[in-house]
CSV table of C-alpha atoms in Angstrom, one decimal:
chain,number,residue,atom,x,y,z
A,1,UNK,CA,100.1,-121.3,-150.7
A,2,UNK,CA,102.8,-120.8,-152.8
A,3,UNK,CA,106.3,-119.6,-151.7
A,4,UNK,CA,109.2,-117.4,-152.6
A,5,UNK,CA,111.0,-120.9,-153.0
A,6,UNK,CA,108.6,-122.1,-155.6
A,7,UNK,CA,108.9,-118.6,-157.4
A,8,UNK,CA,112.6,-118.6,-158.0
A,9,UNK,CA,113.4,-122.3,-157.4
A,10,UNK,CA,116.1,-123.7,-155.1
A,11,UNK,CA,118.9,-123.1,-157.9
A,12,UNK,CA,118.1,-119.3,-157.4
A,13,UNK,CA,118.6,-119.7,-153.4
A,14,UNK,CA,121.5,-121.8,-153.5
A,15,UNK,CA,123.2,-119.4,-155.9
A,16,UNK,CA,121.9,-116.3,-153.7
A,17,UNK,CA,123.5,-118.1,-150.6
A,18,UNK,CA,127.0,-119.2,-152.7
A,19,UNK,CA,127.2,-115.2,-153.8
A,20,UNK,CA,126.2,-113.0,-150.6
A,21,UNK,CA,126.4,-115.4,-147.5
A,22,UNK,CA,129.6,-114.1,-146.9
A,23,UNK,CA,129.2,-110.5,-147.5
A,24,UNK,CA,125.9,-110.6,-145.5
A,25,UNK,CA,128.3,-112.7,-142.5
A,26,UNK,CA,130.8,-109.6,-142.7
A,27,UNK,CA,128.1,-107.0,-142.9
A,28,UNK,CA,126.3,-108.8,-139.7
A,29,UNK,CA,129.4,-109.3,-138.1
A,30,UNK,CA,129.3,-105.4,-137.6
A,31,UNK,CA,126.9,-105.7,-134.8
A,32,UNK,CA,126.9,-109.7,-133.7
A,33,UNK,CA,128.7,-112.2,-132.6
A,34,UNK,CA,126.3,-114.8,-134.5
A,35,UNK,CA,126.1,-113.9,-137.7
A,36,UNK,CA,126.0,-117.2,-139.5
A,37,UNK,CA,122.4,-117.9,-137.6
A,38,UNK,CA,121.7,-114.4,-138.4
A,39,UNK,CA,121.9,-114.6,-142.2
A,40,UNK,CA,120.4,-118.2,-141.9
A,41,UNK,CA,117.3,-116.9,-140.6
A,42,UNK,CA,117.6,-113.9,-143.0
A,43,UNK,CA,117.5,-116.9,-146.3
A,44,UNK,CA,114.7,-118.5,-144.5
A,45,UNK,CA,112.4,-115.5,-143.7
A,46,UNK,CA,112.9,-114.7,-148.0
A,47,UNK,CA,111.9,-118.0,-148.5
A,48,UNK,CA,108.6,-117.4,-146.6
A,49,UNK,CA,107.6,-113.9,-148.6
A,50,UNK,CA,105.0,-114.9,-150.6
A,51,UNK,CA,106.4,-112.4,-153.1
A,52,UNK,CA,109.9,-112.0,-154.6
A,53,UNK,CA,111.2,-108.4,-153.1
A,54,UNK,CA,111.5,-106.5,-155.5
A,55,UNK,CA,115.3,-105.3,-154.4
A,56,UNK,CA,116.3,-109.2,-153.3
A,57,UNK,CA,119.8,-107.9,-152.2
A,58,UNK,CA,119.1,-105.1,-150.5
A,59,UNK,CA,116.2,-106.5,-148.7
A,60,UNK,CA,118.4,-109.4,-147.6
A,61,UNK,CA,120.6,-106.4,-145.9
A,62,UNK,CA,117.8,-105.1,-144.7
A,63,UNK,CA,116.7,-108.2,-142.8
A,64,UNK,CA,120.2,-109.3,-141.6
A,65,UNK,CA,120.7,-105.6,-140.4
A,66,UNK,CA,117.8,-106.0,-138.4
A,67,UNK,CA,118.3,-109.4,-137.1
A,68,UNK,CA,121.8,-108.7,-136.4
A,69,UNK,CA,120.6,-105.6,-134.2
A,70,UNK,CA,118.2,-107.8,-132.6
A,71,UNK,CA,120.5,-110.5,-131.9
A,72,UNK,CA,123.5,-107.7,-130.0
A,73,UNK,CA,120.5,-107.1,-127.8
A,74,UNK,CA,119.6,-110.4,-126.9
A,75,UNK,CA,123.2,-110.8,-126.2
A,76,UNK,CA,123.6,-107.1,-124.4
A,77,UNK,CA,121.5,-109.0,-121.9
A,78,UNK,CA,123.1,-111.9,-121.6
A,79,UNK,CA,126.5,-109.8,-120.9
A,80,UNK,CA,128.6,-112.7,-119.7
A,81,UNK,CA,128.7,-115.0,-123.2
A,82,UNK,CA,129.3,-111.7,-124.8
A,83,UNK,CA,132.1,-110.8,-123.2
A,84,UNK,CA,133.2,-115.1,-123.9
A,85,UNK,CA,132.0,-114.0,-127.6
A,86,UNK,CA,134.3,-111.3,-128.0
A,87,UNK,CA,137.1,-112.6,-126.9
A,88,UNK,CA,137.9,-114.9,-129.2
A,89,UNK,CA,136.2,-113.2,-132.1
A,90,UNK,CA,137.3,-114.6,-135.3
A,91,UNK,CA,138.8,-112.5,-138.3
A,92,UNK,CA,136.5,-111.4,-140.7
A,93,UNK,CA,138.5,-111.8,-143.4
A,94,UNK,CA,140.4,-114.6,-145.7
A,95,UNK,CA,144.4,-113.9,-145.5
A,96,UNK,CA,145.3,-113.7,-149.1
A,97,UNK,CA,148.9,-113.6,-150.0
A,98,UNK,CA,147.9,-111.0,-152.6
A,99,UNK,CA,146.1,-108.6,-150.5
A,100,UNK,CA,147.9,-105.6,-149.8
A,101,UNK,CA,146.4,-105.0,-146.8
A,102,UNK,CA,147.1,-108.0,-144.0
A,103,UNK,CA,143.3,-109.5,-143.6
A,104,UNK,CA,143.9,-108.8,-139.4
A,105,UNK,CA,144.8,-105.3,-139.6
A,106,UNK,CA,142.3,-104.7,-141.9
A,107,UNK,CA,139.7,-106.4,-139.1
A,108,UNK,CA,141.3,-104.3,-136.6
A,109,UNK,CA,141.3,-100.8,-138.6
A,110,UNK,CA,137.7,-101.6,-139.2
A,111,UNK,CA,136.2,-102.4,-135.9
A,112,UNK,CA,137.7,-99.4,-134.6
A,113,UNK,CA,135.8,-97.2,-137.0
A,114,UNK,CA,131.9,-95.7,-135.7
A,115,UNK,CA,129.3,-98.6,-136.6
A,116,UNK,CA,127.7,-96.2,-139.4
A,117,UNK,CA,131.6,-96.1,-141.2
A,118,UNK,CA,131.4,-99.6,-140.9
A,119,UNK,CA,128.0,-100.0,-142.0
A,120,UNK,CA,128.7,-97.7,-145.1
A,121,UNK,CA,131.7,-99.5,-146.3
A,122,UNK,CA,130.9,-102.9,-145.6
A,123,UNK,CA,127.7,-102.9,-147.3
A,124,UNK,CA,129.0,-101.0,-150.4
A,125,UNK,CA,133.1,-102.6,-150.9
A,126,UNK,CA,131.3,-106.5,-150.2
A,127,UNK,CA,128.1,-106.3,-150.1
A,128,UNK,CA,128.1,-104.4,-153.7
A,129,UNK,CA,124.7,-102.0,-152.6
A,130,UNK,CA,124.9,-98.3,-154.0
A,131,UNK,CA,125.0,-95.5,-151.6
A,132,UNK,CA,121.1,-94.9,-151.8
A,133,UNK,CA,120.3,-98.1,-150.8
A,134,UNK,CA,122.6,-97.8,-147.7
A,135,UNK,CA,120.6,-94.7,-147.4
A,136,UNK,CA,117.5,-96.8,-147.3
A,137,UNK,CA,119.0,-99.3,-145.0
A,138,UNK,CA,120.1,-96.7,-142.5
A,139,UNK,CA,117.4,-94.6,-142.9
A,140,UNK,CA,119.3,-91.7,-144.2
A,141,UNK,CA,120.1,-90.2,-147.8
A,142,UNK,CA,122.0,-91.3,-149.6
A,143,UNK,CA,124.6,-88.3,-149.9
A,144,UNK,CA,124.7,-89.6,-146.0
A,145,UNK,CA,125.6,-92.7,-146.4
A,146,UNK,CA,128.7,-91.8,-149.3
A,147,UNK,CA,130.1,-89.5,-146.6
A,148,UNK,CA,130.4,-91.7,-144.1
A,149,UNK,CA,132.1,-94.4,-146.6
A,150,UNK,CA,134.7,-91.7,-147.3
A,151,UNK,CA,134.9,-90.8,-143.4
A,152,UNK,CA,135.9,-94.5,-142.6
A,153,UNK,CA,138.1,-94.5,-145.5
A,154,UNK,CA,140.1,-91.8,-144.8
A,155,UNK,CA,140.0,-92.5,-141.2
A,156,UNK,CA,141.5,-96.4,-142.2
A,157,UNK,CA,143.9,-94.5,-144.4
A,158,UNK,CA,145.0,-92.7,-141.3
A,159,UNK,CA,145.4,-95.5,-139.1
A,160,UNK,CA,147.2,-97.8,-142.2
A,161,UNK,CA,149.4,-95.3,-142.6
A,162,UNK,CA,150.3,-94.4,-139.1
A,163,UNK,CA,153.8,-95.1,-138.6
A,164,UNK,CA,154.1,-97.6,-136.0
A,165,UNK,CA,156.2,-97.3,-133.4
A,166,UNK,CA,159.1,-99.7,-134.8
A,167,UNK,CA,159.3,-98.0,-138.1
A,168,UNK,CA,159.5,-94.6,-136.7
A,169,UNK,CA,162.5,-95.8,-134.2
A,170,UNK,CA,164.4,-96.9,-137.7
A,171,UNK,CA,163.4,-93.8,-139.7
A,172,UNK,CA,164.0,-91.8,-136.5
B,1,UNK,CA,145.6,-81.0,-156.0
B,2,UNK,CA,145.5,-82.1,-152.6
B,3,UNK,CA,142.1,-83.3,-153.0
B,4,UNK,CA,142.7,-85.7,-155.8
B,5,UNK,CA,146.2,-87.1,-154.0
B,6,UNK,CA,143.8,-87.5,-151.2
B,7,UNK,CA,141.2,-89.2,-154.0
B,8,UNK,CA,144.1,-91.2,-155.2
B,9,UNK,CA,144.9,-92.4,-151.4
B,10,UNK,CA,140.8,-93.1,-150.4
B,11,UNK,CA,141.0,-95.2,-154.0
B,12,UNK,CA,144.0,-96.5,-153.0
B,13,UNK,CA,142.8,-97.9,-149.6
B,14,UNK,CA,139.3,-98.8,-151.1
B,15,UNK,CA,141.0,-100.9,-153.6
B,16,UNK,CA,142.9,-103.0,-150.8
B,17,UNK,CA,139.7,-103.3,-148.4
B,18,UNK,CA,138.3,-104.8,-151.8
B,19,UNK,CA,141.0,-107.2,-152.4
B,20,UNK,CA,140.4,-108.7,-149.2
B,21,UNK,CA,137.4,-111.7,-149.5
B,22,UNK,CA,135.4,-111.7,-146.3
B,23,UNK,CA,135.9,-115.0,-144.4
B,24,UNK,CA,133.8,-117.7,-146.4
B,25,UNK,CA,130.5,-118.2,-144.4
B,26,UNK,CA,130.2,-121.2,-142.0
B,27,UNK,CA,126.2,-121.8,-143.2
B,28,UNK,CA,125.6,-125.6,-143.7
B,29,UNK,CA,124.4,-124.8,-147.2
B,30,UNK,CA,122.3,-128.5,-147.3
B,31,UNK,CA,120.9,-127.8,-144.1
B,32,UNK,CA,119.6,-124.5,-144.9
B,33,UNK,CA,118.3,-125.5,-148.4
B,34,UNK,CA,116.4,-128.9,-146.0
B,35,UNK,CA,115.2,-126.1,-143.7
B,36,UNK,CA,114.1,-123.5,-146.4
B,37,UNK,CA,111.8,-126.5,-148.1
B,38,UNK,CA,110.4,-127.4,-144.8
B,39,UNK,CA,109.4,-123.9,-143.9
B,40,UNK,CA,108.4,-123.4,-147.6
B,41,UNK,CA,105.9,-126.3,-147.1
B,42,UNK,CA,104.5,-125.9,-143.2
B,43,UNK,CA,103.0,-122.4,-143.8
B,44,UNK,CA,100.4,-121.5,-141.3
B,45,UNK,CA,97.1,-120.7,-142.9
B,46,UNK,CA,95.6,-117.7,-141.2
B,47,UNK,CA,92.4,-118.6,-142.2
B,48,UNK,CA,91.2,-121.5,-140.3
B,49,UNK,CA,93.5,-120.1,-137.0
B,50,UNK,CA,92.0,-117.1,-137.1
B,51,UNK,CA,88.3,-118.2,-137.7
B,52,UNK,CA,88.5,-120.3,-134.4
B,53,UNK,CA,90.5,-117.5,-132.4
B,54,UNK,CA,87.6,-115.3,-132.9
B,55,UNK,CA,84.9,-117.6,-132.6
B,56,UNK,CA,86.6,-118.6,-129.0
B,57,UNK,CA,86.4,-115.0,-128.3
B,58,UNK,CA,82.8,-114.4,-129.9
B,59,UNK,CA,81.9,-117.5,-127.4
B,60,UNK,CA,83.7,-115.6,-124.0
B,61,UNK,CA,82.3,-112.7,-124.8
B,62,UNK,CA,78.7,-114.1,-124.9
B,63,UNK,CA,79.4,-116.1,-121.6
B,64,UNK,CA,80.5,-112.8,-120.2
B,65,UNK,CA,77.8,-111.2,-120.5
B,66,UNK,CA,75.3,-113.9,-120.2
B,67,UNK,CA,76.7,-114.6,-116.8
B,68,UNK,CA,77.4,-110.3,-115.6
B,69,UNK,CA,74.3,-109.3,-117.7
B,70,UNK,CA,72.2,-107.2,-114.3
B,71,UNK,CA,69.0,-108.9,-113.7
B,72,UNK,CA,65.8,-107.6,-114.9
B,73,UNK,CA,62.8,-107.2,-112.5
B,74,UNK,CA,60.0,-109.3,-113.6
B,75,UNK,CA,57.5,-107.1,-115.5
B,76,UNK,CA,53.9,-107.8,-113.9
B,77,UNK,CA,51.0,-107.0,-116.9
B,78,UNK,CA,47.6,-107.3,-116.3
B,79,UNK,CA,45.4,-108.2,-118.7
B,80,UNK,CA,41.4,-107.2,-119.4
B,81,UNK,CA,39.7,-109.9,-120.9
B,82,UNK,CA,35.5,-108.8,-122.0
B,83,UNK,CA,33.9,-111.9,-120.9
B,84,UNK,CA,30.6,-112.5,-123.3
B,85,UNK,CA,27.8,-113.3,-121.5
B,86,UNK,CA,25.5,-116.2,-122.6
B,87,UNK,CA,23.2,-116.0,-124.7
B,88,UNK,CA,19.5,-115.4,-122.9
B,89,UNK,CA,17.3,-118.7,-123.3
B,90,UNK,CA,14.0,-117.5,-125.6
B,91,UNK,CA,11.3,-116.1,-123.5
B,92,UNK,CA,8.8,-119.2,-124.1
B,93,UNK,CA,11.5,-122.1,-122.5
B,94,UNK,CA,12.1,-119.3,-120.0
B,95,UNK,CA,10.8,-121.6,-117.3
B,96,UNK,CA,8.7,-119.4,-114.7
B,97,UNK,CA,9.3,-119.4,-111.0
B,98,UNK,CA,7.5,-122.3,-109.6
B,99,UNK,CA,5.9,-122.0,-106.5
B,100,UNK,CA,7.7,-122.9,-103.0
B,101,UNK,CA,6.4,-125.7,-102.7
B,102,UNK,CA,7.1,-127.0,-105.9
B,103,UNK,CA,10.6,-126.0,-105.6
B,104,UNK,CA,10.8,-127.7,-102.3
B,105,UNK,CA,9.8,-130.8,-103.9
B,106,UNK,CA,11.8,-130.6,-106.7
B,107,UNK,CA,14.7,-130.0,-104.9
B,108,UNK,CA,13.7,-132.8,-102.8
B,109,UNK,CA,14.6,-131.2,-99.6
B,110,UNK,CA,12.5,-128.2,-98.4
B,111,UNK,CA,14.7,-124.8,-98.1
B,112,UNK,CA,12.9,-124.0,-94.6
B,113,UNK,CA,11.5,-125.7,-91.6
B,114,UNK,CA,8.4,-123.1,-92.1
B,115,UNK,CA,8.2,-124.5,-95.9
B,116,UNK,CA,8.0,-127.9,-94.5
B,117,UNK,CA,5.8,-127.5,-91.5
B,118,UNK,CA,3.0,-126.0,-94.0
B,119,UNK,CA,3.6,-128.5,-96.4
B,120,UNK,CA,2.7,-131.1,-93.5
B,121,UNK,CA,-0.4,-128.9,-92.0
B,122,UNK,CA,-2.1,-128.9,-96.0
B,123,UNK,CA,-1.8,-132.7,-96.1
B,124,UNK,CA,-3.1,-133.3,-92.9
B,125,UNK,CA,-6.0,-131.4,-93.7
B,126,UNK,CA,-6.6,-132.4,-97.5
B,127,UNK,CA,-4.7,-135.5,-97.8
B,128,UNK,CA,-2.4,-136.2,-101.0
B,129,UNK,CA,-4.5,-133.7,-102.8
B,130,UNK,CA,-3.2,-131.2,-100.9
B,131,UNK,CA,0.2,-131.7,-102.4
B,132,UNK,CA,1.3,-129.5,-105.2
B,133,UNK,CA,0.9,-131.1,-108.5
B,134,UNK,CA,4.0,-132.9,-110.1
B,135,UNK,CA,5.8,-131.0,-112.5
B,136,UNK,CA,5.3,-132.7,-116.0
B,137,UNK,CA,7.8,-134.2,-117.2
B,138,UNK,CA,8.8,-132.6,-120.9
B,139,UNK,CA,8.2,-134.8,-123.5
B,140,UNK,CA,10.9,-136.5,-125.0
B,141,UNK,CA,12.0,-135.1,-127.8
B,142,UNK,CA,11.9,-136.5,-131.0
B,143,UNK,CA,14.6,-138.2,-132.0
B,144,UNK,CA,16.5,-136.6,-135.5
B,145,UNK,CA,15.5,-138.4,-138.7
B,146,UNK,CA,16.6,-137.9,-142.4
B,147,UNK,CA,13.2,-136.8,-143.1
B,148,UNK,CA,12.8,-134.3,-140.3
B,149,UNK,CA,16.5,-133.5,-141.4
B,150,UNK,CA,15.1,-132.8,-145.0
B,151,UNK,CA,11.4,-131.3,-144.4
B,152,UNK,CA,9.8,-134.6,-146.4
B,153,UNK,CA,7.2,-136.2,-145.1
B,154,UNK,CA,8.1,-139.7,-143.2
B,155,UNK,CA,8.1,-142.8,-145.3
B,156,UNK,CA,7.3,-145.7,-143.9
B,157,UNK,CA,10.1,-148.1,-143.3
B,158,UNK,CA,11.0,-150.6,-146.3
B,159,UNK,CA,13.4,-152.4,-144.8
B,160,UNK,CA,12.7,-156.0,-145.3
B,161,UNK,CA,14.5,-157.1,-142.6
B,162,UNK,CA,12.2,-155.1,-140.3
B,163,UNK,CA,9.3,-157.2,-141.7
B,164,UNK,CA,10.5,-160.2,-141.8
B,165,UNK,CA,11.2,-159.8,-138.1
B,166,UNK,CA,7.7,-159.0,-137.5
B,167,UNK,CA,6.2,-161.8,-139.1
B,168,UNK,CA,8.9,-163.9,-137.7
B,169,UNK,CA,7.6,-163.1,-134.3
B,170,UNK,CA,4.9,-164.9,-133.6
B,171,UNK,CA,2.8,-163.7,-130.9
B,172,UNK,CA,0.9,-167.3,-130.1
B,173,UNK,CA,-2.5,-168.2,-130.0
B,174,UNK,CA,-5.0,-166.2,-128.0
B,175,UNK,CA,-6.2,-168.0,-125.0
């Protein structure tokens, strides 16, 4: 019985992990507090299709989307490790010293956005998936999905641009 | 006017989301690639799983109802057999009633005290003539030759050895 690993070899897989493990990390970050084991399972379940998907990236969003769902249930349930989870939840981004935007506010300004902002933005800025396959992924269209990217845009610009309150003392 | 500044702004804030990387993922790259090739090559079949899952069931379900099955009165059918009669001996060996006293003989004990007391009265008074005549015996039948087989006349025997064991025999002088 001949697997998706024999189909594509394991240059294709290792190459697949090296390019979206990240992005898929980030984009099942959205919902749990384990998304390495998420996306692990994610590479393992494609290397048990029998047949390539047809969309490989997208499907791998699909499947981490859905494993990362499951897994903020499993840990709903187990409410005390959450809560331990959250509390020292790690940035989800690289600081950069070329990045306009610091890597923690940028965490910040996005976790505070509604999970389908998120969803949009993440999946299209890192995960590189057009707005009808978001559609697909959320189960909406895509003219769905591309306004809810520019909601949670406009809403980060909003909070970037608020002035905190020690620049508004100065200016005031 | 407005909406492109605000265009320029969204692009503006998409273009510093994109410059940050996302935090490099902490996935043991060697272990996954070990686990992927193990998984790869420990595939269930569903064929030989799945023939012996339903065979289990197929054999509880036969035990079920071998064992709740309601029991079934015994069906009672009687039968008619013609029994032949046999065939009627021919009319001249059709042996005729014999006499009583014949029949008392025969049977060698007499039926009724009567039957014996006249049986003893007629010998007294004629002696052993008075007793009813023997029955013959049949003759002996004949026993089954080649030539009665075959309708030809008899031959007479030529077996030598049947000769020679009559001259062999000597009978002696006569006295």
């Amino acid at each position: 019985m001949a697997g998706v690993i024999e189909v594509m070899g394991p240059e294709l897989l290792g190459r697949l992990v090296d390019e979206h493990a990240a992005a898929l990390v980030l984009y099942a970050r959205q919902w749990c507090a384990t998304p390495e084991d998420v996306v692990q399972e994610a590479f393992l379940k494609l290397v048990l299709q029998r047949q390539l998907p047809t969309h490989l990236v997208p499907w791998l969003y699909r499947v981490v989307r859905n494993g990362a769902v499951s897994a903020a249930r499993a840990a709903r349930r187990r409410r005390h490790h959450e809560t331990a989870a959250a509390a020292r939840a790690p940035a989800w981004f690289a600081s950069a010293d070329t990045a306009r935007l610091d890597a923690e506010t940028a965490t910040v300004g996005l976790q505070a956005l509604p999970i389908e902002q998120r969803e949009a933005i993440v999946a299209h800025l890192w995960g590189g998936l057009t707005f009808e396959q978001i559609g697909e992924l959320t189960g909406s269209s895509s003219s769905t999905a591309h306004r809810w990217y520019l909601a949670g845009l406009s809403a980060l610009r909003e909070r970037l641009e608020a002035p905190c309150p020690k620049k508004s003392t100065a200016k005031n | 006017m407005p909406e492109e500044i605000h265009g320029q702004e969204l692009a503006a804030v998409e273009a510093a989301l994109a410059a940050l990387a996302p935090l490099p993922a902490r996935i043991d790259r060697d272990h996954l690639m070990y686990r992927a090739g193990q998984s790869s090559a420990r595939q269930p079949g569903f064929v030989w799983p799945g023939l012996s899952a339903g065979l289990a069931a197929l054999s509880v379900a036969l035990g079920a109802a071998l064992v709740l099955r309601p029991l079934q009165p015994p069906v009672e059918r009687i039968v008619y057999v013609q029994l032949q009669p046999p065939p009627a001996p021919p009319a001249s060996q059709q042996p005729t009633p014999p006499d009583t006293d014949t029949a008392a003989e025969e049977s060698g004990s007499l039926a009724a005290p009567s039957e014996r007391l006249a049986l003893q009265k007629q010998v007294l008074r004629w002696g052993l003539d008075g007793l009813p005549n023997a029955p013959s015996a049949a003759p002996p039948e004949q026993p089954l030759t080649l030539d009665g087989l075959l309708g030809t006349p008899p031959k007479p025997p030529d077996r030598p050895s049947f000769f020679r064991l009559e001259t062999w025999i000597n009978p002696g002088d006569q006295l």
